[in-house]
Short mmCIF file of C-alpha atoms and ligand atoms in Angstrom, two decimals:
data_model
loop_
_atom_site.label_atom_id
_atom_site.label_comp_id
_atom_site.label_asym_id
_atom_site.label_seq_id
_atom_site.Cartn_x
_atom_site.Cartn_y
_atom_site.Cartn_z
CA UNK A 1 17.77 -12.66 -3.01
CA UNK A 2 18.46 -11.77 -6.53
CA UNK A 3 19.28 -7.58 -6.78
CA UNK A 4 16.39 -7.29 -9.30
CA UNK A 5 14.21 -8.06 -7.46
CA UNK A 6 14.79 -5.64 -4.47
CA UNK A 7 14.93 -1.89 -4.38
CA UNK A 8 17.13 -0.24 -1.59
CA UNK A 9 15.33 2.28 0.62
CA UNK A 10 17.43 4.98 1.75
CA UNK A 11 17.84 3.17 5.12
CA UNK A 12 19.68 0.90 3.45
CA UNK A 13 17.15 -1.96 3.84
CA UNK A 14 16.51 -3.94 0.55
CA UNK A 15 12.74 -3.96 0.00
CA UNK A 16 11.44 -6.87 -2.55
CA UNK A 17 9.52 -5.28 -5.88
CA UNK A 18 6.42 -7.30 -5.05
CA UNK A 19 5.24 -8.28 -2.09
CA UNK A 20 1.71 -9.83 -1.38
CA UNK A 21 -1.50 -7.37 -0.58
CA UNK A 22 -3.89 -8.30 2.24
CA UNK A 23 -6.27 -5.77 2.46
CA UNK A 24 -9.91 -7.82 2.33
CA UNK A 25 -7.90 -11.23 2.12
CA UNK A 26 -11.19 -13.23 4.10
CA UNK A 27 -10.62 -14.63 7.42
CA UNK A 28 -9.92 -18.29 6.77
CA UNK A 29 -7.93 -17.31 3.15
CA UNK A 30 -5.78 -15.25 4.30
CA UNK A 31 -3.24 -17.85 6.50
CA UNK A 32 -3.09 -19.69 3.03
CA UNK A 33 -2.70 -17.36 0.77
CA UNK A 34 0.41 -15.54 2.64
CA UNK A 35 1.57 -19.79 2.90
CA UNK A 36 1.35 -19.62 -0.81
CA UNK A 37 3.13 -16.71 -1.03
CA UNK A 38 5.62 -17.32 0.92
CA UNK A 39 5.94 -20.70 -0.72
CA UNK A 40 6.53 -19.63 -4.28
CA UNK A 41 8.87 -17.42 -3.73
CA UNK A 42 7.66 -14.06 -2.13
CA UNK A 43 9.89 -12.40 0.91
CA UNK A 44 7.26 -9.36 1.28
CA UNK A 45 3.88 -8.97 2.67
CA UNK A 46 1.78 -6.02 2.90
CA UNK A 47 -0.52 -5.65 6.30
CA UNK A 48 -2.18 -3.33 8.34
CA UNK A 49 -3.99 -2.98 11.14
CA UNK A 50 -7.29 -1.56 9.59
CA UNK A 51 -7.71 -4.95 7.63
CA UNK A 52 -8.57 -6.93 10.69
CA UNK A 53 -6.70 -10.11 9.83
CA UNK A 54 -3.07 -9.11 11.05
CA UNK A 55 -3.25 -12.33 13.47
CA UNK A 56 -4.00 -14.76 10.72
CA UNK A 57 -1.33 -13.22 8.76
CA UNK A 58 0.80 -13.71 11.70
CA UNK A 59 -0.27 -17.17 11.84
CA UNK A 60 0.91 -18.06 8.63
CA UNK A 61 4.29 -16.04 9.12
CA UNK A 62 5.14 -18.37 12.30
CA UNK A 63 4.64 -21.65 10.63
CA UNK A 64 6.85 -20.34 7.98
CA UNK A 65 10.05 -17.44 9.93
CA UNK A 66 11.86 -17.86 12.45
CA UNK A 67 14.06 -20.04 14.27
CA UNK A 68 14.64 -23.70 13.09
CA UNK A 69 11.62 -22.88 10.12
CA UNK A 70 12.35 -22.57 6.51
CA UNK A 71 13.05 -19.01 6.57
CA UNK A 72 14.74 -16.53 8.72
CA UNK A 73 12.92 -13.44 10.17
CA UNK A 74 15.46 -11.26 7.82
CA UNK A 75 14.61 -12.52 4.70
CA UNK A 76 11.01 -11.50 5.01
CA UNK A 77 10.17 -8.08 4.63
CA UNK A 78 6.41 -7.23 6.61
CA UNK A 79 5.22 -3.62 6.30
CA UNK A 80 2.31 -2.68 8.45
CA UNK A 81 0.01 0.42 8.72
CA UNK A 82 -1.02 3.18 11.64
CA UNK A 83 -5.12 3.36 11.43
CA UNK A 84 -6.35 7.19 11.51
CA UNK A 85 -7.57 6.25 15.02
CA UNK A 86 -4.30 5.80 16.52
CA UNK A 87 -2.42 9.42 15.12
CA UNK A 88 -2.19 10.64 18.54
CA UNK A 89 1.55 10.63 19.80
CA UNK A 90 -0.01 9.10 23.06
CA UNK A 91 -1.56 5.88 20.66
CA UNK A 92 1.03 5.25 18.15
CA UNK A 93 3.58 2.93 20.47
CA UNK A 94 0.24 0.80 21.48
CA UNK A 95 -0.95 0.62 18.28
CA UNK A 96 2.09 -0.56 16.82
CA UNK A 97 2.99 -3.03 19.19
CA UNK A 98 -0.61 -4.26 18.75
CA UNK A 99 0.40 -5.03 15.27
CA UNK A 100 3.71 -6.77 16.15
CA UNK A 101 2.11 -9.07 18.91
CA UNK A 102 -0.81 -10.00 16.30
CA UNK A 103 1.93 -10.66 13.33
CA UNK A 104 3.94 -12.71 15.96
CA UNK A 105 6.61 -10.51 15.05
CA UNK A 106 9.27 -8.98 17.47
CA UNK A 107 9.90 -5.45 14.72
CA UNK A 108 8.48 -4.43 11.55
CA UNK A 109 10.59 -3.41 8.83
CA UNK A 110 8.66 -0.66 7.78
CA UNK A 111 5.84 1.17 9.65
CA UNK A 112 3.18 3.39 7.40
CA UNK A 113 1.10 5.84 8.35
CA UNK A 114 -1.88 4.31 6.70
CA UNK A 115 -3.64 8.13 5.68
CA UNK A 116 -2.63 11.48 6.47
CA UNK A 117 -5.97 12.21 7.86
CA UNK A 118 -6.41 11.83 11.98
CA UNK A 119 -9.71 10.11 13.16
CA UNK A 120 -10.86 10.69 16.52
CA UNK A 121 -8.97 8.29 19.47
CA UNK A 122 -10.84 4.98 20.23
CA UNK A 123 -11.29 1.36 19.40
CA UNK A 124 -13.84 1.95 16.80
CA UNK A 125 -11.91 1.76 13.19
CA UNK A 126 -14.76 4.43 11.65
CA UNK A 127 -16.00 6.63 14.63
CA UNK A 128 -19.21 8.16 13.53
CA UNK A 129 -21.73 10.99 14.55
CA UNK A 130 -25.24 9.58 14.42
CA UNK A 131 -25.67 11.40 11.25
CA UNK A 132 -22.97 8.96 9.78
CA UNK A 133 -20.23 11.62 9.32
CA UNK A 134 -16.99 10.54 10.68
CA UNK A 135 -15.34 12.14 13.76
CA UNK A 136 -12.00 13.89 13.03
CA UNK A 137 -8.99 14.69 15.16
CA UNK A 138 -7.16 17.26 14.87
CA UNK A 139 -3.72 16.02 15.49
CA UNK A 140 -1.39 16.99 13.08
CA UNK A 141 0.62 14.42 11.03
CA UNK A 142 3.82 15.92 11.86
CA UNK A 143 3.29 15.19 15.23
CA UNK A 144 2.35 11.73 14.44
CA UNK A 145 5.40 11.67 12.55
CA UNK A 146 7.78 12.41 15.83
CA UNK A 147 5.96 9.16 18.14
CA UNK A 148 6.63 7.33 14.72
CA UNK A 149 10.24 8.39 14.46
CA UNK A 150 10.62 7.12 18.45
CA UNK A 151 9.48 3.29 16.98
CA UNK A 152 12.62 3.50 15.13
CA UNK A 153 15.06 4.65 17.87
CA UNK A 154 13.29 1.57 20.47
CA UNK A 155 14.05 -0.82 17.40
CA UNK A 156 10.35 -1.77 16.79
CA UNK A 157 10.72 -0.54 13.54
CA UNK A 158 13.45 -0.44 10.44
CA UNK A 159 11.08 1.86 8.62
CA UNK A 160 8.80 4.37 8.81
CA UNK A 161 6.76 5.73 5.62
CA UNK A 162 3.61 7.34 4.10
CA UNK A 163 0.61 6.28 2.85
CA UNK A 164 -1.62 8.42 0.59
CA UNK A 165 0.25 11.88 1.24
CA UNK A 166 0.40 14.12 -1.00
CA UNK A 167 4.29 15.63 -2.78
CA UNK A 168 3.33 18.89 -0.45
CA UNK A 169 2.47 16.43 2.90
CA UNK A 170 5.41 14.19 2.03
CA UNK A 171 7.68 17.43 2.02
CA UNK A 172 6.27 19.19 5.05
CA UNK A 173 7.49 15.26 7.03
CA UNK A 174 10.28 15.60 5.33
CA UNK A 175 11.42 19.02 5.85
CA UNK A 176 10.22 17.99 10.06
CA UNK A 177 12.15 14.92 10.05
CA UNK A 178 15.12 13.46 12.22
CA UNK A 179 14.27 9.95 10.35
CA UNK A 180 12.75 10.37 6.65
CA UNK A 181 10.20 8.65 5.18
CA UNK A 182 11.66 5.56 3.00
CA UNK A 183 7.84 4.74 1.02
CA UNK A 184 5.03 6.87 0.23
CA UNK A 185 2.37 3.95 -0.38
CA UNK A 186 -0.13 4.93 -3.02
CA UNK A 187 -2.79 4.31 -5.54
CA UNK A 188 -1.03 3.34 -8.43
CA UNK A 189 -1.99 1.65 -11.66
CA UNK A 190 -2.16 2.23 -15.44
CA UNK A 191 -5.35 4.45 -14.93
CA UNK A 192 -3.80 6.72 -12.45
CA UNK A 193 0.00 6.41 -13.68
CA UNK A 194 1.21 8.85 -10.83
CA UNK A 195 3.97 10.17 -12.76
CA UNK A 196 4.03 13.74 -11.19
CA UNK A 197 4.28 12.35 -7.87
CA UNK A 198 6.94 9.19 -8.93
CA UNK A 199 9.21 12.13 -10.23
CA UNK A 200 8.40 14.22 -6.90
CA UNK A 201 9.61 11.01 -4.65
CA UNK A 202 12.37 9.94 -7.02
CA UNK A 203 13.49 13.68 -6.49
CA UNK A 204 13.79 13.54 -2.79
CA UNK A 205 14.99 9.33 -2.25
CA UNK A 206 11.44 7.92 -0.76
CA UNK A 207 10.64 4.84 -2.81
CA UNK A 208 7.04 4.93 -4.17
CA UNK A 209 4.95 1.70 -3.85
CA UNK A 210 1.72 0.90 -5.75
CA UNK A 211 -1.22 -0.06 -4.17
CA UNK A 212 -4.24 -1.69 -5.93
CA UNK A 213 -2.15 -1.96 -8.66
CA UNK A 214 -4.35 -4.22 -10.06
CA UNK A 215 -6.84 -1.86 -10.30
CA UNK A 216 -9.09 -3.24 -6.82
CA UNK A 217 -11.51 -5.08 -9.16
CA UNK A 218 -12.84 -6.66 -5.14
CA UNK A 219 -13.02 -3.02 -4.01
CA UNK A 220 -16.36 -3.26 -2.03
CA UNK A 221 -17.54 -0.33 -3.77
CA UNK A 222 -16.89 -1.63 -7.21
CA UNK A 223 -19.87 -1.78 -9.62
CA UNK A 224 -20.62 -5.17 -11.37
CA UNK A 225 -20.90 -3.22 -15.09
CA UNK A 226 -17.87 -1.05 -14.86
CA UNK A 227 -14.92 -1.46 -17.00
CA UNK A 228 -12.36 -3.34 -15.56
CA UNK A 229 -8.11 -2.49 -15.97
CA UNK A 230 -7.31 -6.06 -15.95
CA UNK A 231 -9.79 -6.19 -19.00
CA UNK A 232 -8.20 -3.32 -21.02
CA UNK A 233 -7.80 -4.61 -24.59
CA UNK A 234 -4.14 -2.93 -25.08
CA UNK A 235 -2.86 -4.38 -22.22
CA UNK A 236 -4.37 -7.32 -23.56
CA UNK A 237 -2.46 -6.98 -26.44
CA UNK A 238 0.07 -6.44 -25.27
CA UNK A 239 0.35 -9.39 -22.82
CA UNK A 240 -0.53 -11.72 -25.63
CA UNK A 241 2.87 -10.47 -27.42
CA UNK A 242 5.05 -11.43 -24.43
CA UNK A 243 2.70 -14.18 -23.46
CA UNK A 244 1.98 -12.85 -20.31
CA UNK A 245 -1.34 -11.59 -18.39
CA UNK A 246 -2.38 -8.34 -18.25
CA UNK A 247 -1.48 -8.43 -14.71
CA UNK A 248 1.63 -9.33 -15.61
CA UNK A 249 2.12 -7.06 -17.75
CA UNK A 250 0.68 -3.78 -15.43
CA UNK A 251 2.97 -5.25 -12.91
CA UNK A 252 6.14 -5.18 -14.58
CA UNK A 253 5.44 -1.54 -15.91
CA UNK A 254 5.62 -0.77 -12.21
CA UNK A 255 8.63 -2.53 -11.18
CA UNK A 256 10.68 -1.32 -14.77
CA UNK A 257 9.67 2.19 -13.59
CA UNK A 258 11.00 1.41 -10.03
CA UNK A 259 7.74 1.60 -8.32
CA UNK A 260 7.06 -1.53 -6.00
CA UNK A 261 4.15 -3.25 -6.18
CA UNK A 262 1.49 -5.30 -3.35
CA UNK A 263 -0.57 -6.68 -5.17
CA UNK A 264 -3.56 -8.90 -3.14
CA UNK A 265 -4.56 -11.98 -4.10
CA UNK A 266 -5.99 -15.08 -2.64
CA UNK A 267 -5.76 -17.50 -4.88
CA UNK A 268 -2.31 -19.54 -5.39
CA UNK A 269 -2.29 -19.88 -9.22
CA UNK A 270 -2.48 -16.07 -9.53
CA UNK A 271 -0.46 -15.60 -6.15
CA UNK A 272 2.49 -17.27 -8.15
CA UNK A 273 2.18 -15.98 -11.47
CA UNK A 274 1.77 -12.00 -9.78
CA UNK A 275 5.89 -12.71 -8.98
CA UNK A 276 7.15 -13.75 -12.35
CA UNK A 277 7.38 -10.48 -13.45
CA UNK A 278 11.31 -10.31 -13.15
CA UNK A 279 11.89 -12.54 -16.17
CA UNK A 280 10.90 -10.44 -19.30
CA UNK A 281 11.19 -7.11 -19.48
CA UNK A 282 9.18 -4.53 -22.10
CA UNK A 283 10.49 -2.32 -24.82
CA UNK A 284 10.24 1.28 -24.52
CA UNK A 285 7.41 1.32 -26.77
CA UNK A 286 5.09 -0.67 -24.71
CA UNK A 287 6.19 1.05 -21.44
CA UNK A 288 4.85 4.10 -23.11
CA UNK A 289 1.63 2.73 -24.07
CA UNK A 290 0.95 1.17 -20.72
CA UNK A 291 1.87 4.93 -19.37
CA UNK A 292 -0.84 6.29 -22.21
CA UNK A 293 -3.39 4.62 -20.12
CA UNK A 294 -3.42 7.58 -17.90
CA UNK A 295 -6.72 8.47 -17.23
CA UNK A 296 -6.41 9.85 -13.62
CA UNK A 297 -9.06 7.89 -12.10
CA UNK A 298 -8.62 7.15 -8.44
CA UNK A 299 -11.03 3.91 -7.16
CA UNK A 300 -9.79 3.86 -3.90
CA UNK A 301 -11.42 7.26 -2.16
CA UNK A 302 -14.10 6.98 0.27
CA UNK A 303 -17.06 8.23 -0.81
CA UNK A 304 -20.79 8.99 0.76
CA UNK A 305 -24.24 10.22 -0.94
CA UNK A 306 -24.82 13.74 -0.44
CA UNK A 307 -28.21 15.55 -1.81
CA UNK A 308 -28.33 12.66 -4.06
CA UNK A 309 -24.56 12.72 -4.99
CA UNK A 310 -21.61 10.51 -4.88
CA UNK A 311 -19.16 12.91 -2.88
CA UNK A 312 -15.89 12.38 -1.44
CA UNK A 313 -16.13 11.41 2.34
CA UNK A 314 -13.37 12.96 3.87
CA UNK A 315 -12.93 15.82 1.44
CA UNK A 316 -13.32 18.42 4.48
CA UNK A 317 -10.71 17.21 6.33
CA UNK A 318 -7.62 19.92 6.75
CA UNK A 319 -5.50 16.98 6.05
CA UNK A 320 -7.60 15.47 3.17
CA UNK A 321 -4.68 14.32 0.17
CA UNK A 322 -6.52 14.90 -3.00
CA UNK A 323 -7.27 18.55 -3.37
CA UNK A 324 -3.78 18.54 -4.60
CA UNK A 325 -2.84 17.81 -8.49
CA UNK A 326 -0.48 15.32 -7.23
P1 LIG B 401 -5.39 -5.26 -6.37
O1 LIG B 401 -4.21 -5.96 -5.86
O2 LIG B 401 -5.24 -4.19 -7.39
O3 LIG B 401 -6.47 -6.27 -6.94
C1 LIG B 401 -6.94 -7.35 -6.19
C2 LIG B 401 -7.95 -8.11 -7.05
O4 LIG B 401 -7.30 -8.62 -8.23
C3 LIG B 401 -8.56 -9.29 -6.35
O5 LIG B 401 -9.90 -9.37 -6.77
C4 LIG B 401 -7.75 -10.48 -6.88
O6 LIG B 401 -8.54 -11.65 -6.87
C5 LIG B 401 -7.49 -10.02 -8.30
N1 LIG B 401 -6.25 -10.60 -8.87
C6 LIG B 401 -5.05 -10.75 -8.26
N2 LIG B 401 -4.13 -11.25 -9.10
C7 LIG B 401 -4.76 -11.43 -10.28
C8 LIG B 401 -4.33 -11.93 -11.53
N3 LIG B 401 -3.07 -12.33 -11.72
N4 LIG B 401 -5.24 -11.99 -12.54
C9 LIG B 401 -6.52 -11.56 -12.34
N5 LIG B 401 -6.97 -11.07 -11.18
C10 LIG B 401 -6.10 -11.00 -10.16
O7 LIG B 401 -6.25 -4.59 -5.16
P2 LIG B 401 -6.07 -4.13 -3.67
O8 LIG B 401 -6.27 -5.27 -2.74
O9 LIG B 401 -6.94 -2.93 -3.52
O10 LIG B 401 -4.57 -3.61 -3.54
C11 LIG B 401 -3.49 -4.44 -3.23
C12 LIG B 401 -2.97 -4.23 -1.84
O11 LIG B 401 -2.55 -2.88 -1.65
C13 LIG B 401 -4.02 -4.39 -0.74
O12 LIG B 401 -4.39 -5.73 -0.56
C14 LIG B 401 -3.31 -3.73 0.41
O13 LIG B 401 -2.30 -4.60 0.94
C15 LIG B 401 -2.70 -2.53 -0.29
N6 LIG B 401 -3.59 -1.33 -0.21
C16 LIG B 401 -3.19 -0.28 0.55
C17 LIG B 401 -3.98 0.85 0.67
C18 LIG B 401 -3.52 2.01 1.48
O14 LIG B 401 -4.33 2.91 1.78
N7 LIG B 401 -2.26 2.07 1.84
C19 LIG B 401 -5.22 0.92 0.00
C20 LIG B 401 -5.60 -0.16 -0.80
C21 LIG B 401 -4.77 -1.26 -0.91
P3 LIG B 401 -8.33 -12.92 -5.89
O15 LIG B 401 -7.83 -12.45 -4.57
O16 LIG B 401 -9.71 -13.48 -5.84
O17 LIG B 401 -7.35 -13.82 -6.59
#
């Protein structure tokens, strides 16, 4: 594998720059689309448990890893995620080892917890009063954090990391931990550059990886006449001076700044050209004018009508990320 193209975590483990995002990847597209990937080039694929298709992806990684197939389990790099169901030190083994046996996998090289947040212990993904509102748990994450840190010492994992924490949650794990977070997986795109908190895990050696960097234009909650990132005209302009997309072009902001990016796709043409980001790079100029984009707006936050008002879901949750600046 080429060393651009990888970051080292500070377990030592190289982690490719972009890896493929699953989240919403259909039943019946997702097997093909991780074939694609893995076809063209890609040694890094980004699941989780809450997306419900962990067994197709799994599918697709058999035909392709392991013994006498084209590639070897070590040159694929397969992150999964802990739902907010499972935080209880009592769940996490189970629910991790329910992710290996539906990748087909025997360990994971990195293991997220998917949200700081703990939701009360059961099978159902989004347990619910009959009012709607969800049912919280109040299991601390740093006790999450210690049945995580035992995956590691069985060998299940390589990894453990973050997802959505906050600088102040990632340092509370940190300043708890025997084994450190390598990643803090978050929202991360031109219009919520996440500079503060890039500097904060630079400071303290966790890689940061962007999610949605695309800016989740299939986000369910997405509305048909909002403006779109991908449709940006200075990114557009910008792409039409290196002749690249905007994706492109957002993309290999992220991985000249040293944040990794997932980004999801379906569809092989765009599957393909989200990876050939490695062979141009952009001036200083247009790094800063991709970083001017800043506009700090966050699309991927639950959110529920209250008294006729689009509110934050979760926002009463001791654990909730956002009430922070960064
Ligand atoms: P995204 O990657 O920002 O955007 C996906 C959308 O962009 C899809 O509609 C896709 O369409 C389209 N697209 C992909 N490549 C394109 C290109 N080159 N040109 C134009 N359009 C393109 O959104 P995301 O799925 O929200 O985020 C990516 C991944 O991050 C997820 O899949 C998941 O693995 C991870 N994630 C993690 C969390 C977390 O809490 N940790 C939250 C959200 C996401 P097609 O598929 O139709 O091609």
């Amino acid at each position: 594998m080429d060393m651009e193209r990888t970051v080292t975590l500070s377990t030592g483990q190289r982690m490719p720059v972009v890896g493929l995002g699953t989240w919403k990847s259909a039943a019946g597209q997702v097997e093909q689309a991780v074939l694609s990937a893995l076809d063209c080039g890609y040694r890094h694929v980004d699941c989780a448990s809450a997306y419900g298709n962990e067994e197709e992806v799994g599918g697709a990684l058999a035909q392709r890893v392991g013994p006498g197939k084209e590639l070897r389990r070590e040159e694929v790099f397969v992150t999964s995620k802990l739902w907010n169901t499972k935080h209880h030190p009592e769940d996490v083994e189970e629910a991790c080892r329910s992710s290996l046996a539906q990748l087909s996998l025997s360990y994971l090289d990195l293991y997220l917890v998917h949200w700081p947040m703990a939701f009360q212990r059961g099978e159902e993904l989004m347990p619910r009063r009959a009012d709607g509102t969800v049912c919280y748990s109040d299991t601390h994450y740093l006790e999450t954090w210690r049945a995580m840190e035992a995956l590691v010492d069985q060998g299940l994992v390589r990894a453990i990391g973050l997802s959505n924490f906050s600088a102040r949650q990632m340092d509370d794990v940190i300043g708890a931990a025997r084994h450190r977070p390598a990643v803090n997986q978050v929202e991360c795109h031109p219009y919520l550059s996440q500079a503060s908190l890039l500097s904060h895990c630079r400071s303290v050696g966790v890689c940061m990886t962007a999610y949605s960097p695309l800016g989740s234009g299939d986000r369910p909650w997405a509305s048909a006449d909002e403006p779109r990132l991908l449709d940006d005209p200075k990114l557009g302009a910008i792409a039409e001076k290196y002749q690249k997309t905007a994706a492109q072009v957002v993309l290999r902001w992220q991985v000249q700044r040293g944040v990794v990016c997932v980004p999801k796709s379906v569809t092989p043409s765009r599957i393909q050209q989200n990876l050939q980001v490695c062979d141009f790079s952009l001036s200083k100029e247009d790094m800063r004018q991709v970083e001017a984009l800043d506009r700090g707006e966050r699309y991927i936050v639950p959110t529920v009508e209250r008294d006729g008002q689009r509110v934050w879901r979760d926002a009463e949750h001791p654990h909730f990320p956002f009430h922070d600046a960064f």
